[in-house]
mmCIF file with all atom_site columns, C-alpha atoms in Angstrom:
data_model
loop_
_atom_site.group_PDB
_atom_site.id
_atom_site.type_symbol
_atom_site.label_atom_id
_atom_site.label_alt_id
_atom_site.label_comp_id
_atom_site.label_asym_id
_atom_site.label_entity_id
_atom_site.label_seq_id
_atom_site.pdbx_PDB_ins_code
_atom_site.Cartn_x
_atom_site.Cartn_y
_atom_site.Cartn_z
_atom_site.occupancy
_atom_site.B_iso_or_equiv
_atom_site.pdbx_formal_charge
_atom_site.auth_seq_id
_atom_site.auth_comp_id
_atom_site.auth_asym_id
_atom_site.auth_atom_id
_atom_site.pdbx_PDB_model_num
ATOM 1   C CA . UNK Y 1 1   ? -0.146  0.043  -0.222  1.00 0.00 ? 251 UNK Y CA 1
ATOM 2   C CA . UNK Y 1 2   ? 2.885   2.147  0.817   1.00 0.00 ? 252 UNK Y CA 1
ATOM 3   C CA . UNK Y 1 3   ? 3.993   1.946  -2.791  1.00 0.00 ? 253 UNK Y CA 1
ATOM 4   C CA . UNK Y 1 4   ? 1.580   4.177  -3.573  1.00 0.00 ? 254 UNK Y CA 1
ATOM 5   C CA . UNK Y 1 5   ? 3.033   7.084  -2.086  1.00 0.00 ? 255 UNK Y CA 1
ATOM 6   C CA . UNK Y 1 6   ? 6.795   6.653  -3.901  1.00 0.00 ? 256 UNK Y CA 1
ATOM 7   C CA . UNK Y 1 7   ? 6.420   9.655  -6.034  1.00 0.00 ? 257 UNK Y CA 1
ATOM 8   C CA . UNK Y 1 8   ? 4.782   11.804 -3.174  1.00 0.00 ? 258 UNK Y CA 1
ATOM 9   C CA . UNK Y 1 9   ? 7.665   10.803 -0.913  1.00 0.00 ? 259 UNK Y CA 1
ATOM 10  C CA . UNK Y 1 10  ? 10.185  11.694 -3.852  1.00 0.00 ? 260 UNK Y CA 1
ATOM 11  C CA . UNK Y 1 11  ? 8.661   14.825 -3.908  1.00 0.00 ? 261 UNK Y CA 1
ATOM 12  C CA . UNK Y 1 12  ? 8.807   15.727 -0.277  1.00 0.00 ? 262 UNK Y CA 1
ATOM 13  C CA . UNK Y 1 13  ? 12.296  14.853 -0.012  1.00 0.00 ? 263 UNK Y CA 1
ATOM 14  C CA . UNK Y 1 14  ? 12.771  17.509 -2.892  1.00 0.00 ? 264 UNK Y CA 1
ATOM 15  C CA . UNK Y 1 15  ? 11.147  19.908 -0.971  1.00 0.00 ? 265 UNK Y CA 1
ATOM 16  C CA . UNK Y 1 16  ? 7.930   20.197 -1.920  1.00 0.00 ? 266 UNK Y CA 1
ATOM 17  C CA . UNK Y 1 17  ? 4.999   20.319 0.407   1.00 0.00 ? 267 UNK Y CA 1
ATOM 18  C CA . UNK Y 1 18  ? 1.777   20.730 -1.127  1.00 0.00 ? 268 UNK Y CA 1
ATOM 19  C CA . UNK Y 1 19  ? 1.658   17.965 -3.808  1.00 0.00 ? 269 UNK Y CA 1
ATOM 20  C CA . UNK Y 1 20  ? -1.404  17.937 -5.798  1.00 0.00 ? 270 UNK Y CA 1
ATOM 21  C CA . UNK Y 1 21  ? -2.856  14.568 -7.855  1.00 0.00 ? 271 UNK Y CA 1
ATOM 22  C CA . UNK Y 1 22  ? -4.615  15.340 -11.107 1.00 0.00 ? 272 UNK Y CA 1
ATOM 23  C CA . UNK Y 1 23  ? -6.935  13.080 -13.215 1.00 0.00 ? 273 UNK Y CA 1
ATOM 24  C CA . UNK Y 1 24  ? -9.775  13.237 -15.219 1.00 0.00 ? 274 UNK Y CA 1
ATOM 25  C CA . UNK Y 1 25  ? -12.791 11.384 -16.121 1.00 0.00 ? 275 UNK Y CA 1
ATOM 26  C CA . UNK Y 1 26  ? -15.404 11.396 -19.436 1.00 0.00 ? 276 UNK Y CA 1
ATOM 27  C CA . UNK Y 1 27  ? -12.637 11.456 -21.800 1.00 0.00 ? 277 UNK Y CA 1
ATOM 28  C CA . UNK Y 1 28  ? -14.000 8.699  -23.736 1.00 0.00 ? 278 UNK Y CA 1
ATOM 29  C CA . UNK Y 1 29  ? -17.998 9.854  -23.410 1.00 0.00 ? 279 UNK Y CA 1
ATOM 30  C CA . UNK Y 1 30  ? -20.251 10.557 -26.009 1.00 0.00 ? 280 UNK Y CA 1
ATOM 31  C CA . UNK Y 1 31  ? -22.409 12.911 -23.668 1.00 0.00 ? 281 UNK Y CA 1
ATOM 32  C CA . UNK Y 1 32  ? -21.379 15.685 -20.992 1.00 0.00 ? 282 UNK Y CA 1
ATOM 33  C CA . UNK Y 1 33  ? -18.879 17.450 -19.411 1.00 0.00 ? 283 UNK Y CA 1
ATOM 34  C CA . UNK Y 1 34  ? -14.999 15.884 -19.319 1.00 0.00 ? 284 UNK Y CA 1
ATOM 35  C CA . UNK Y 1 35  ? -14.520 16.678 -15.203 1.00 0.00 ? 285 UNK Y CA 1
ATOM 36  C CA . UNK Y 1 36  ? -10.950 16.679 -13.478 1.00 0.00 ? 286 UNK Y CA 1
ATOM 37  C CA . UNK Y 1 37  ? -10.203 16.749 -9.937  1.00 0.00 ? 287 UNK Y CA 1
ATOM 38  C CA . UNK Y 1 38  ? -7.242  17.849 -8.206  1.00 0.00 ? 288 UNK Y CA 1
ATOM 39  C CA . UNK Y 1 39  ? -6.438  16.480 -4.654  1.00 0.00 ? 289 UNK Y CA 1
ATOM 40  C CA . UNK Y 1 40  ? -3.754  17.760 -1.977  1.00 0.00 ? 290 UNK Y CA 1
ATOM 41  C CA . UNK Y 1 41  ? -3.425  15.217 1.010   1.00 0.00 ? 291 UNK Y CA 1
ATOM 42  C CA . UNK Y 1 42  ? -1.624  15.763 3.957   1.00 0.00 ? 292 UNK Y CA 1
ATOM 43  C CA . UNK Y 1 43  ? 1.922   14.520 4.023   1.00 0.00 ? 293 UNK Y CA 1
ATOM 44  C CA . UNK Y 1 44  ? 2.304   11.011 4.448   1.00 0.00 ? 294 UNK Y CA 1
ATOM 45  C CA . UNK Y 1 45  ? -1.647  10.470 4.976   1.00 0.00 ? 295 UNK Y CA 1
ATOM 46  C CA . UNK Y 1 46  ? -2.919  7.240  2.882   1.00 0.00 ? 296 UNK Y CA 1
ATOM 47  C CA . UNK Y 1 47  ? -6.604  6.175  3.008   1.00 0.00 ? 297 UNK Y CA 1
ATOM 48  C CA . UNK Y 1 48  ? -6.825  2.331  2.825   1.00 0.00 ? 298 UNK Y CA 1
ATOM 49  C CA . UNK Y 1 49  ? -8.222  1.257  -0.410  1.00 0.00 ? 299 UNK Y CA 1
ATOM 50  C CA . UNK Y 1 50  ? -7.841  4.231  -2.355  1.00 0.00 ? 300 UNK Y CA 1
ATOM 51  C CA . UNK Y 1 51  ? -7.024  2.672  -5.905  1.00 0.00 ? 301 UNK Y CA 1
ATOM 52  C CA . UNK Y 1 52  ? -7.572  3.579  -9.519  1.00 0.00 ? 302 UNK Y CA 1
ATOM 53  C CA . UNK Y 1 53  ? -11.099 4.442  -9.921  1.00 0.00 ? 303 UNK Y CA 1
ATOM 54  C CA . UNK Y 1 54  ? -12.130 2.105  -12.464 1.00 0.00 ? 304 UNK Y CA 1
ATOM 55  C CA . UNK Y 1 55  ? -11.382 -0.765 -10.356 1.00 0.00 ? 305 UNK Y CA 1
ATOM 56  C CA . UNK Y 1 56  ? -13.587 -0.034 -7.632  1.00 0.00 ? 306 UNK Y CA 1
ATOM 57  C CA . UNK Y 1 57  ? -17.181 -0.437 -6.662  1.00 0.00 ? 307 UNK Y CA 1
ATOM 58  C CA . UNK Y 1 58  ? -19.532 2.221  -7.070  1.00 0.00 ? 308 UNK Y CA 1
ATOM 59  C CA . UNK Y 1 59  ? -20.298 1.777  -3.279  1.00 0.00 ? 309 UNK Y CA 1
ATOM 60  C CA . UNK Y 1 60  ? -16.415 1.885  -2.408  1.00 0.00 ? 310 UNK Y CA 1
ATOM 61  C CA . UNK Y 1 61  ? -16.124 5.098  -4.446  1.00 0.00 ? 311 UNK Y CA 1
ATOM 62  C CA . UNK Y 1 62  ? -18.747 6.707  -2.526  1.00 0.00 ? 312 UNK Y CA 1
ATOM 63  C CA . UNK Y 1 63  ? -17.482 5.466  0.809   1.00 0.00 ? 313 UNK Y CA 1
ATOM 64  C CA . UNK Y 1 64  ? -13.780 6.660  -0.427  1.00 0.00 ? 314 UNK Y CA 1
ATOM 65  C CA . UNK Y 1 65  ? -15.196 10.270 -1.760  1.00 0.00 ? 315 UNK Y CA 1
ATOM 66  C CA . UNK Y 1 66  ? -16.219 10.811 1.117   1.00 0.00 ? 316 UNK Y CA 1
ATOM 67  C CA . UNK Y 1 67  ? -13.496 10.258 3.422   1.00 0.00 ? 317 UNK Y CA 1
ATOM 68  C CA . UNK Y 1 68  ? -10.833 11.885 1.000   1.00 0.00 ? 318 UNK Y CA 1
ATOM 69  C CA . UNK Y 1 69  ? -13.158 15.069 1.259   1.00 0.00 ? 319 UNK Y CA 1
ATOM 70  C CA . UNK Y 1 70  ? -13.145 14.712 4.853   1.00 0.00 ? 320 UNK Y CA 1
ATOM 71  C CA . UNK Y 1 71  ? -9.084  13.855 4.914   1.00 0.00 ? 321 UNK Y CA 1
ATOM 72  C CA . UNK Y 1 72  ? -7.636  15.888 1.923   1.00 0.00 ? 322 UNK Y CA 1
ATOM 73  C CA . UNK Y 1 73  ? -5.886  19.531 2.654   1.00 0.00 ? 323 UNK Y CA 1
ATOM 74  C CA . UNK Y 1 74  ? -7.829  20.479 -0.523  1.00 0.00 ? 324 UNK Y CA 1
ATOM 75  C CA . UNK Y 1 75  ? -9.995  19.607 -3.376  1.00 0.00 ? 325 UNK Y CA 1
ATOM 76  C CA . UNK Y 1 76  ? -10.866 21.135 -6.563  1.00 0.00 ? 326 UNK Y CA 1
ATOM 77  C CA . UNK Y 1 77  ? -13.057 20.149 -9.282  1.00 0.00 ? 327 UNK Y CA 1
ATOM 78  C CA . UNK Y 1 78  ? -12.673 21.287 -13.189 1.00 0.00 ? 328 UNK Y CA 1
ATOM 79  C CA . UNK Y 1 79  ? -15.656 21.322 -15.843 1.00 0.00 ? 329 UNK Y CA 1
ATOM 80  C CA . UNK Y 1 80  ? -15.370 21.494 -19.609 1.00 0.00 ? 330 UNK Y CA 1
ATOM 81  C CA . UNK Y 1 81  ? -18.747 20.955 -21.491 1.00 0.00 ? 331 UNK Y CA 1
ATOM 82  C CA . UNK Y 1 82  ? -19.238 19.492 -24.794 1.00 0.00 ? 332 UNK Y CA 1
ATOM 83  C CA . UNK Y 1 83  ? -19.203 23.032 -26.782 1.00 0.00 ? 333 UNK Y CA 1
ATOM 84  C CA . UNK Y 1 84  ? -15.937 23.818 -25.535 1.00 0.00 ? 334 UNK Y CA 1
ATOM 85  C CA . UNK Y 1 85  ? -15.062 19.735 -26.327 1.00 0.00 ? 335 UNK Y CA 1
ATOM 86  C CA . UNK Y 1 86  ? -16.422 20.392 -29.678 1.00 0.00 ? 336 UNK Y CA 1
ATOM 87  C CA . UNK Y 1 87  ? -14.237 23.537 -30.108 1.00 0.00 ? 337 UNK Y CA 1
ATOM 88  C CA . UNK Y 1 88  ? -10.925 22.758 -28.642 1.00 0.00 ? 338 UNK Y CA 1
ATOM 89  C CA . UNK Y 1 89  ? -10.866 18.504 -29.144 1.00 0.00 ? 339 UNK Y CA 1
ATOM 90  C CA . UNK Y 1 90  ? -10.673 16.261 -26.256 1.00 0.00 ? 340 UNK Y CA 1
ATOM 91  C CA . UNK Y 1 91  ? -7.490  16.033 -25.069 1.00 0.00 ? 341 UNK Y CA 1
ATOM 92  C CA . UNK Y 1 92  ? -6.814  19.483 -25.093 1.00 0.00 ? 342 UNK Y CA 1
ATOM 93  C CA . UNK Y 1 93  ? -10.452 20.107 -23.073 1.00 0.00 ? 343 UNK Y CA 1
ATOM 94  C CA . UNK Y 1 94  ? -8.963  17.529 -20.550 1.00 0.00 ? 344 UNK Y CA 1
ATOM 95  C CA . UNK Y 1 95  ? -5.920  19.456 -19.910 1.00 0.00 ? 345 UNK Y CA 1
ATOM 96  C CA . UNK Y 1 96  ? -8.366  22.483 -19.928 1.00 0.00 ? 346 UNK Y CA 1
ATOM 97  C CA . UNK Y 1 97  ? -10.388 20.819 -17.103 1.00 0.00 ? 347 UNK Y CA 1
ATOM 98  C CA . UNK Y 1 98  ? -7.284  19.603 -14.805 1.00 0.00 ? 348 UNK Y CA 1
ATOM 99  C CA . UNK Y 1 99  ? -6.278  23.116 -15.016 1.00 0.00 ? 349 UNK Y CA 1
ATOM 100 C CA . UNK Y 1 100 ? -9.141  24.678 -13.608 1.00 0.00 ? 350 UNK Y CA 1
ATOM 101 C CA . UNK Y 1 101 ? -9.276  22.186 -10.996 1.00 0.00 ? 351 UNK Y CA 1
ATOM 102 C CA . UNK Y 1 102 ? -5.990  22.815 -9.768  1.00 0.00 ? 352 UNK Y CA 1
ATOM 103 C CA . UNK Y 1 103 ? -7.004  26.574 -9.930  1.00 0.00 ? 353 UNK Y CA 1
ATOM 104 C CA . UNK Y 1 104 ? -10.080 25.642 -7.908  1.00 0.00 ? 354 UNK Y CA 1
ATOM 105 C CA . UNK Y 1 105 ? -7.859  24.182 -4.780  1.00 0.00 ? 355 UNK Y CA 1
ATOM 106 C CA . UNK Y 1 106 ? -7.999  26.636 -1.742  1.00 0.00 ? 356 UNK Y CA 1
ATOM 107 C CA . UNK Y 1 107 ? -4.151  25.644 -0.994  1.00 0.00 ? 357 UNK Y CA 1
ATOM 108 C CA . UNK Y 1 108 ? -1.663  26.473 -3.757  1.00 0.00 ? 358 UNK Y CA 1
ATOM 109 C CA . UNK Y 1 109 ? 0.445   23.284 -4.911  1.00 0.00 ? 359 UNK Y CA 1
ATOM 110 C CA . UNK Y 1 110 ? 3.820   23.414 -5.346  1.00 0.00 ? 360 UNK Y CA 1
ATOM 111 C CA . UNK Y 1 111 ? 4.151   20.042 -7.206  1.00 0.00 ? 361 UNK Y CA 1
ATOM 112 C CA . UNK Y 1 112 ? 1.819   18.595 -9.794  1.00 0.00 ? 362 UNK Y CA 1
ATOM 113 C CA . UNK Y 1 113 ? 1.616   14.691 -10.128 1.00 0.00 ? 363 UNK Y CA 1
ATOM 114 C CA . UNK Y 1 114 ? -0.595  14.438 -13.178 1.00 0.00 ? 364 UNK Y CA 1
ATOM 115 C CA . UNK Y 1 115 ? -2.126  11.152 -14.807 1.00 0.00 ? 365 UNK Y CA 1
ATOM 116 C CA . UNK Y 1 116 ? -0.392  10.513 -18.185 1.00 0.00 ? 366 UNK Y CA 1
ATOM 117 C CA . UNK Y 1 117 ? -0.701  14.602 -19.233 1.00 0.00 ? 367 UNK Y CA 1
ATOM 118 C CA . UNK Y 1 118 ? 0.752   17.625 -18.970 1.00 0.00 ? 368 UNK Y CA 1
ATOM 119 C CA . UNK Y 1 119 ? -1.018  20.654 -17.325 1.00 0.00 ? 369 UNK Y CA 1
ATOM 120 C CA . UNK Y 1 120 ? -0.630  24.345 -18.510 1.00 0.00 ? 370 UNK Y CA 1
ATOM 121 C CA . UNK Y 1 121 ? 0.569   25.773 -15.386 1.00 0.00 ? 371 UNK Y CA 1
ATOM 122 C CA . UNK Y 1 122 ? 4.067   27.241 -14.232 1.00 0.00 ? 372 UNK Y CA 1
ATOM 123 C CA . UNK Y 1 123 ? 3.928   24.654 -11.437 1.00 0.00 ? 373 UNK Y CA 1
ATOM 124 C CA . UNK Y 1 124 ? 6.615   21.569 -11.629 1.00 0.00 ? 374 UNK Y CA 1
ATOM 125 C CA . UNK Y 1 125 ? 5.291   18.389 -12.137 1.00 0.00 ? 375 UNK Y CA 1
ATOM 126 C CA . UNK Y 1 126 ? 5.581   14.862 -13.419 1.00 0.00 ? 376 UNK Y CA 1
ATOM 127 C CA . UNK Y 1 127 ? 3.302   12.773 -15.893 1.00 0.00 ? 377 UNK Y CA 1
ATOM 128 C CA . UNK Y 1 128 ? 3.200   9.260  -14.664 1.00 0.00 ? 378 UNK Y CA 1
ATOM 129 C CA . UNK Y 1 129 ? 1.605   6.816  -16.935 1.00 0.00 ? 379 UNK Y CA 1
ATOM 130 C CA . UNK Y 1 130 ? -1.287  5.024  -15.049 1.00 0.00 ? 380 UNK Y CA 1
ATOM 131 C CA . UNK Y 1 131 ? -0.693  7.437  -12.494 1.00 0.00 ? 381 UNK Y CA 1
ATOM 132 C CA . UNK Y 1 132 ? -4.474  6.847  -10.774 1.00 0.00 ? 382 UNK Y CA 1
ATOM 133 C CA . UNK Y 1 133 ? -3.062  2.956  -10.311 1.00 0.00 ? 383 UNK Y CA 1
ATOM 134 C CA . UNK Y 1 134 ? 0.498   4.352  -9.054  1.00 0.00 ? 384 UNK Y CA 1
ATOM 135 C CA . UNK Y 1 135 ? 0.071   7.413  -7.165  1.00 0.00 ? 385 UNK Y CA 1
ATOM 136 C CA . UNK Y 1 136 ? -2.173  7.756  -3.926  1.00 0.00 ? 386 UNK Y CA 1
ATOM 137 C CA . UNK Y 1 137 ? -2.901  11.743 -4.816  1.00 0.00 ? 387 UNK Y CA 1
ATOM 138 C CA . UNK Y 1 138 ? -3.893  10.748 -8.376  1.00 0.00 ? 388 UNK Y CA 1
ATOM 139 C CA . UNK Y 1 139 ? -6.027  7.809  -7.283  1.00 0.00 ? 389 UNK Y CA 1
ATOM 140 C CA . UNK Y 1 140 ? -7.540  10.068 -5.028  1.00 0.00 ? 390 UNK Y CA 1
ATOM 141 C CA . UNK Y 1 141 ? -8.299  12.587 -7.416  1.00 0.00 ? 391 UNK Y CA 1
ATOM 142 C CA . UNK Y 1 142 ? -9.799  9.795  -10.312 1.00 0.00 ? 392 UNK Y CA 1
ATOM 143 C CA . UNK Y 1 143 ? -12.416 8.838  -7.495  1.00 0.00 ? 393 UNK Y CA 1
ATOM 144 C CA . UNK Y 1 144 ? -13.505 12.496 -6.661  1.00 0.00 ? 394 UNK Y CA 1
ATOM 145 C CA . UNK Y 1 145 ? -13.943 12.673 -10.134 1.00 0.00 ? 395 UNK Y CA 1
ATOM 146 C CA . UNK Y 1 146 ? -15.325 9.926  -10.789 1.00 0.00 ? 396 UNK Y CA 1
ATOM 147 C CA . UNK Y 1 147 ? -18.435 10.315 -8.308  1.00 0.00 ? 397 UNK Y CA 1
ATOM 148 C CA . UNK Y 1 148 ? -18.620 14.071 -9.257  1.00 0.00 ? 398 UNK Y CA 1
ATOM 149 C CA . UNK Y 1 149 ? -19.213 13.299 -12.724 1.00 0.00 ? 399 UNK Y CA 1
ATOM 150 C CA . UNK Y 1 150 ? -21.536 9.857  -12.176 1.00 0.00 ? 400 UNK Y CA 1
ATOM 151 C CA . UNK Y 1 151 ? -23.618 12.068 -9.647  1.00 0.00 ? 401 UNK Y CA 1
ATOM 152 C CA . UNK Y 1 152 ? -24.322 14.247 -12.563 1.00 0.00 ? 402 UNK Y CA 1
ATOM 153 C CA . UNK Y 1 153 ? -25.439 11.137 -14.954 1.00 0.00 ? 403 UNK Y CA 1
ATOM 154 C CA . UNK Y 1 154 ? -27.546 9.812  -12.147 1.00 0.00 ? 404 UNK Y CA 1
ATOM 155 C CA . UNK Y 1 155 ? -29.139 13.343 -11.027 1.00 0.00 ? 405 UNK Y CA 1
ATOM 156 C CA . UNK Y 1 156 ? -28.996 16.377 -13.407 1.00 0.00 ? 406 UNK Y CA 1
ATOM 157 C CA . UNK Y 1 157 ? -28.499 14.796 -16.389 1.00 0.00 ? 407 UNK Y CA 1
ATOM 158 C CA . UNK Y 1 158 ? -30.587 11.935 -16.250 1.00 0.00 ? 408 UNK Y CA 1
ATOM 159 C CA . UNK Y 1 159 ? -33.651 14.527 -15.192 1.00 0.00 ? 409 UNK Y CA 1
ATOM 160 C CA . UNK Y 1 160 ? -32.553 16.768 -18.080 1.00 0.00 ? 410 UNK Y CA 1
ATOM 161 C CA . UNK Y 1 161 ? -32.715 14.477 -20.908 1.00 0.00 ? 411 UNK Y CA 1
ATOM 162 C CA . UNK Y 1 162 ? -34.826 11.340 -19.631 1.00 0.00 ? 412 UNK Y CA 1
ATOM 163 C CA . UNK Y 1 163 ? -35.179 8.369  -22.353 1.00 0.00 ? 413 UNK Y CA 1
ATOM 164 C CA . UNK Y 1 164 ? -30.969 8.416  -23.027 1.00 0.00 ? 414 UNK Y CA 1
ATOM 165 C CA . UNK Y 1 165 ? -30.173 6.004  -20.374 1.00 0.00 ? 415 UNK Y CA 1
ATOM 166 C CA . UNK Y 1 166 ? -27.284 8.594  -19.303 1.00 0.00 ? 416 UNK Y CA 1
ATOM 167 C CA . UNK Y 1 167 ? -28.026 7.196  -15.813 1.00 0.00 ? 417 UNK Y CA 1
ATOM 168 C CA . UNK Y 1 168 ? -27.191 3.892  -16.956 1.00 0.00 ? 418 UNK Y CA 1
ATOM 169 C CA . UNK Y 1 169 ? -24.301 4.251  -19.362 1.00 0.00 ? 419 UNK Y CA 1
ATOM 170 C CA . UNK Y 1 170 ? -22.875 7.193  -17.971 1.00 0.00 ? 420 UNK Y CA 1
ATOM 171 C CA . UNK Y 1 171 ? -22.839 8.551  -21.265 1.00 0.00 ? 421 UNK Y CA 1
ATOM 172 C CA . UNK Y 1 172 ? -20.447 6.193  -23.120 1.00 0.00 ? 422 UNK Y CA 1
ATOM 173 C CA . UNK Y 1 173 ? -21.012 4.806  -26.623 1.00 0.00 ? 423 UNK Y CA 1
ATOM 174 C CA . UNK Y 1 174 ? -23.281 1.873  -25.613 1.00 0.00 ? 424 UNK Y CA 1
ATOM 175 C CA . UNK Y 1 175 ? -25.540 0.027  -28.085 1.00 0.00 ? 425 UNK Y CA 1
ATOM 176 C CA . UNK Y 1 176 ? -28.447 1.375  -26.111 1.00 0.00 ? 426 UNK Y CA 1
ATOM 177 C CA . UNK Y 1 177 ? -27.097 4.876  -26.327 1.00 0.00 ? 427 UNK Y CA 1
ATOM 178 C CA . UNK Y 1 178 ? -26.281 5.253  -29.555 1.00 0.00 ? 428 UNK Y CA 1
ATOM 179 C CA . UNK Y 1 179 ? -29.779 3.567  -30.430 1.00 0.00 ? 429 UNK Y CA 1
ATOM 180 C CA . UNK Y 1 180 ? -31.602 6.540  -28.370 1.00 0.00 ? 430 UNK Y CA 1
ATOM 181 C CA . UNK Y 1 181 ? -29.465 9.202  -30.128 1.00 0.00 ? 431 UNK Y CA 1
ATOM 182 C CA . UNK Y 1 182 ? -30.807 7.668  -33.296 1.00 0.00 ? 432 UNK Y CA 1
ATOM 183 C CA . UNK Y 1 183 ? -34.340 7.318  -32.091 1.00 0.00 ? 433 UNK Y CA 1
ATOM 184 C CA . UNK Y 1 184 ? -34.384 10.685 -30.264 1.00 0.00 ? 434 UNK Y CA 1
ATOM 185 C CA . UNK Y 1 185 ? -31.909 13.218 -31.969 1.00 0.00 ? 435 UNK Y CA 1
ATOM 186 C CA . UNK Y 1 186 ? -28.573 14.862 -30.381 1.00 0.00 ? 436 UNK Y CA 1
ATOM 187 C CA . UNK Y 1 187 ? -29.157 16.929 -26.993 1.00 0.00 ? 437 UNK Y CA 1
ATOM 188 C CA . UNK Y 1 188 ? -26.748 20.119 -25.941 1.00 0.00 ? 438 UNK Y CA 1
ATOM 189 C CA . UNK Y 1 189 ? -24.744 18.112 -23.838 1.00 0.00 ? 439 UNK Y CA 1
ATOM 190 C CA . UNK Y 1 190 ? -23.798 15.620 -26.734 1.00 0.00 ? 440 UNK Y CA 1
ATOM 191 C CA . UNK Y 1 191 ? -20.396 15.534 -28.201 1.00 0.00 ? 441 UNK Y CA 1
ATOM 192 C CA . UNK Y 1 192 ? -21.280 16.587 -31.914 1.00 0.00 ? 442 UNK Y CA 1
ATOM 193 C CA . UNK Y 1 193 ? -17.256 15.876 -32.897 1.00 0.00 ? 443 UNK Y CA 1
ATOM 194 C CA . UNK Y 1 194 ? -17.827 12.342 -31.226 1.00 0.00 ? 444 UNK Y CA 1
ATOM 195 C CA . UNK Y 1 195 ? -20.949 10.935 -33.004 1.00 0.00 ? 445 UNK Y CA 1
ATOM 196 C CA . UNK Y 1 196 ? -19.439 10.956 -36.833 1.00 0.00 ? 446 UNK Y CA 1
ATOM 197 C CA . UNK Y 1 197 ? -21.725 8.835  -38.836 1.00 0.00 ? 447 UNK Y CA 1
ATOM 198 C CA . UNK Y 1 198 ? -24.404 8.731  -35.932 1.00 0.00 ? 448 UNK Y CA 1
ATOM 199 C CA . UNK Y 1 199 ? -25.224 12.535 -36.740 1.00 0.00 ? 449 UNK Y CA 1
ATOM 200 C CA . UNK Y 1 200 ? -26.182 11.282 -40.641 1.00 0.00 ? 450 UNK Y CA 1
ATOM 201 C CA . UNK Y 1 201 ? -28.953 9.001  -38.883 1.00 0.00 ? 451 UNK Y CA 1
ATOM 202 C CA . UNK Y 1 202 ? -30.731 11.007 -37.221 1.00 0.00 ? 452 UNK Y CA 1
ATOM 203 C CA . UNK Y 1 203 ? -32.406 14.613 -36.884 1.00 0.00 ? 453 UNK Y CA 1
ATOM 204 C CA . UNK Y 1 204 ? -31.514 16.937 -34.947 1.00 0.00 ? 454 UNK Y CA 1
ATOM 205 C CA . UNK Y 1 205 ? -34.373 17.480 -31.990 1.00 0.00 ? 455 UNK Y CA 1
ATOM 206 C CA . UNK Y 1 206 ? -33.310 20.199 -29.642 1.00 0.00 ? 456 UNK Y CA 1
#
């Protein structure tokens, strides 16, 4: 478990104190915002069970979300909507969401650990491949981002656009989701640049 603090320890040894882990979720979805989170944990603190959010059950993620929110020194969340994703592309949108998340932190980070990306901020940073499985801070950020987005999917977005099954597939390109887009048209929260040939098959109803 303490292996998850390896990168954080290296930063501490170099004299950094406020180390922010950053991750995003929703990069591959057809619908909704890409959402990033940034988390600064107290030095040496590890929350049992924190891991890549994709490897955890929904119930476990919800439990860990509460623990992270209680114990973190600071948590920031960044949102970039579908229209912006279409305008600047998903890679740039994910980076922008990460930047916004970091700017939302109530404590200024002096070092950033980021999951396989680079953030456009003048702060020392390290990109870690599979960071959400190798860094406690990035894993914590992945949980915050995932739970935040899932709650939007089952709550606000499902209520806004019922009939698309957003609560179930969370906006990903499932067979059901694609069929509903063809049947009902696209919404303002769909990423048009992701839909490709689907757009040719159905009317725009909104």
